[in-house]
Amino acid sequence: MLISTLRFVPSVKRHSEVLEILRSVVGPAESQPGCLSCHIYEEDGPDQATVLCGHWKTPAALHEHILSDLYLSVLAACELSDQPPEFCFHHVSRTQGIDLVHKLRGRSAEQSPSS
């Protein structure tokens, strides 16, 4: 699995325009083959950054997305950033869930959280 994140800081005047562009991308991106999910996040901090996060089944699926016309909209949104956008592509080889929390905190999966 691959996780793609794109973080950028749109100007205050362009913030709604950026969100409109990204919202127009999310649904079509999720319908592309190999896309597991696509979400928009807004940071609560001094930068008020916007983050577009996608989960992709394979590198090929992500590459097809980046080469698609849809991705041109993502790049257009980046142009509205006040700071250089940060592109990150994480190649994930292993994912764990609550079992890791239980293991580290010394609780078996069968025990209830209130125990």
Short mmCIF file of C-alpha atoms in Angstrom, two decimals:
data_model
loop_
_atom_site.label_atom_id
_atom_site.label_comp_id
_atom_site.label_asym_id
_atom_site.label_seq_id
_atom_site.Cartn_x
_atom_site.Cartn_y
_atom_site.Cartn_z
CA MET A 1 0.00 0.00 0.00
CA LEU A 2 1.08 3.56 -0.60
CA ILE A 3 -0.03 6.67 1.23
CA SER A 4 0.24 9.95 -0.62
CA THR A 5 0.05 13.23 1.24
CA LEU A 6 0.10 16.69 -0.20
CA ARG A 7 0.33 19.54 2.30
CA PHE A 8 0.00 23.13 1.29
CA VAL A 9 -0.95 26.46 2.79
CA PRO A 10 -3.49 28.36 0.71
CA SER A 11 -3.85 32.08 1.18
CA VAL A 12 -6.82 33.16 3.29
CA LYS A 13 -8.47 34.63 0.20
CA ARG A 14 -7.99 31.40 -1.77
CA HIS A 15 -8.89 28.91 0.96
CA SER A 16 -12.47 28.28 -0.23
CA GLU A 17 -11.28 27.98 -3.83
CA VAL A 18 -8.74 25.34 -2.80
CA LEU A 19 -11.34 23.35 -0.88
CA GLU A 20 -13.73 23.49 -3.83
CA ILE A 21 -11.04 22.15 -6.15
CA LEU A 22 -10.05 19.37 -3.76
CA ARG A 23 -13.66 18.37 -3.07
CA SER A 24 -14.14 18.01 -6.83
CA VAL A 25 -11.20 15.58 -6.90
CA VAL A 26 -12.00 13.30 -3.94
CA GLY A 27 -14.99 11.39 -5.37
CA PRO A 28 -13.50 10.77 -8.81
CA ALA A 29 -10.15 9.77 -7.25
CA GLU A 30 -11.87 7.21 -5.02
CA SER A 31 -13.51 5.69 -8.08
CA GLN A 32 -10.15 5.16 -9.81
CA PRO A 33 -8.89 1.57 -9.84
CA GLY A 34 -6.57 0.92 -6.91
CA CYS A 35 -7.66 3.89 -4.79
CA LEU A 36 -8.55 2.71 -1.29
CA SER A 37 -9.48 6.18 0.02
CA CYS A 38 -8.98 9.89 -0.51
CA HIS A 39 -9.58 12.57 2.14
CA ILE A 40 -9.05 16.26 2.79
CA TYR A 41 -7.79 17.44 6.17
CA GLU A 42 -7.27 20.91 7.54
CA GLU A 43 -4.62 21.48 10.18
CA ASP A 44 -5.47 23.42 13.30
CA GLY A 45 -2.27 25.36 13.73
CA PRO A 46 -0.48 28.55 12.80
CA ASP A 47 -0.20 27.61 9.10
CA GLN A 48 -3.84 26.54 8.63
CA ALA A 49 -2.49 24.00 6.13
CA THR A 50 -4.67 21.83 3.94
CA VAL A 51 -3.70 18.17 3.41
CA LEU A 52 -4.90 15.83 0.69
CA CYS A 53 -4.32 12.21 1.70
CA GLY A 54 -4.80 9.16 -0.51
CA HIS A 55 -4.33 5.44 0.10
CA TRP A 56 -3.37 3.38 -2.95
CA LYS A 57 -3.28 -0.38 -3.37
CA THR A 58 -0.21 -0.43 -5.66
CA PRO A 59 2.46 1.91 -7.00
CA ALA A 60 0.95 1.49 -10.48
CA ALA A 61 -2.43 2.74 -9.25
CA LEU A 62 -0.82 5.83 -7.71
CA HIS A 63 1.23 6.45 -10.85
CA GLU A 64 -1.88 6.27 -13.03
CA HIS A 65 -3.57 8.78 -10.73
CA ILE A 66 -0.64 11.20 -10.92
CA LEU A 67 -0.65 10.93 -14.73
CA SER A 68 -4.43 11.45 -14.97
CA ASP A 69 -6.18 14.65 -16.00
CA LEU A 70 -7.78 14.66 -12.54
CA TYR A 71 -4.36 15.24 -10.97
CA LEU A 72 -4.05 18.45 -12.98
CA SER A 73 -6.71 19.87 -10.65
CA VAL A 74 -4.61 18.88 -7.65
CA LEU A 75 -1.62 20.66 -9.17
CA ALA A 76 -3.79 23.72 -9.84
CA ALA A 77 -4.75 23.79 -6.15
CA CYS A 78 -1.05 23.68 -5.28
CA GLU A 79 -0.52 26.85 -7.28
CA LEU A 80 -2.73 28.63 -4.74
CA SER A 81 -0.36 27.79 -1.89
CA ASP A 82 1.52 30.59 -0.13
CA GLN A 83 4.38 28.18 0.62
CA PRO A 84 5.96 25.46 -1.51
CA PRO A 85 3.70 22.39 -1.34
CA GLU A 86 5.02 19.26 0.41
CA PHE A 87 4.55 16.03 -1.57
CA CYS A 88 5.14 12.78 0.35
CA PHE A 89 4.69 9.23 -0.91
CA HIS A 90 4.96 6.59 1.81
CA HIS A 91 5.49 2.95 0.82
CA VAL A 92 3.86 0.90 3.58
CA SER A 93 4.98 -2.68 4.05
CA ARG A 94 3.06 -3.45 7.24
CA THR A 95 0.02 -2.08 9.06
CA GLN A 96 -1.13 -2.89 12.59
CA GLY A 97 -4.27 -2.03 14.51
CA ILE A 98 -5.53 -2.21 18.07
CA ASP A 99 -3.62 -5.46 18.53
CA LEU A 100 -0.42 -3.41 18.81
CA VAL A 101 -1.94 -1.26 21.56
CA HIS A 102 -3.07 -4.37 23.44
CA LYS A 103 0.36 -5.98 23.04
CA LEU A 104 2.24 -2.92 24.26
CA ARG A 105 -0.12 -2.21 27.13
CA GLY A 106 -0.14 -5.85 28.26
CA ARG A 107 -3.77 -6.64 27.49
CA SER A 108 -5.04 -9.58 25.48
CA ALA A 109 -7.48 -8.91 22.67
CA GLU A 110 -10.18 -10.82 24.59
CA GLN A 111 -10.09 -8.48 27.60
CA SER A 112 -12.53 -5.61 27.60
CA PRO A 113 -11.20 -2.04 27.49
CA SER A 114 -12.61 -1.36 30.96
CA SER A 115 -10.63 -4.22 32.57
#
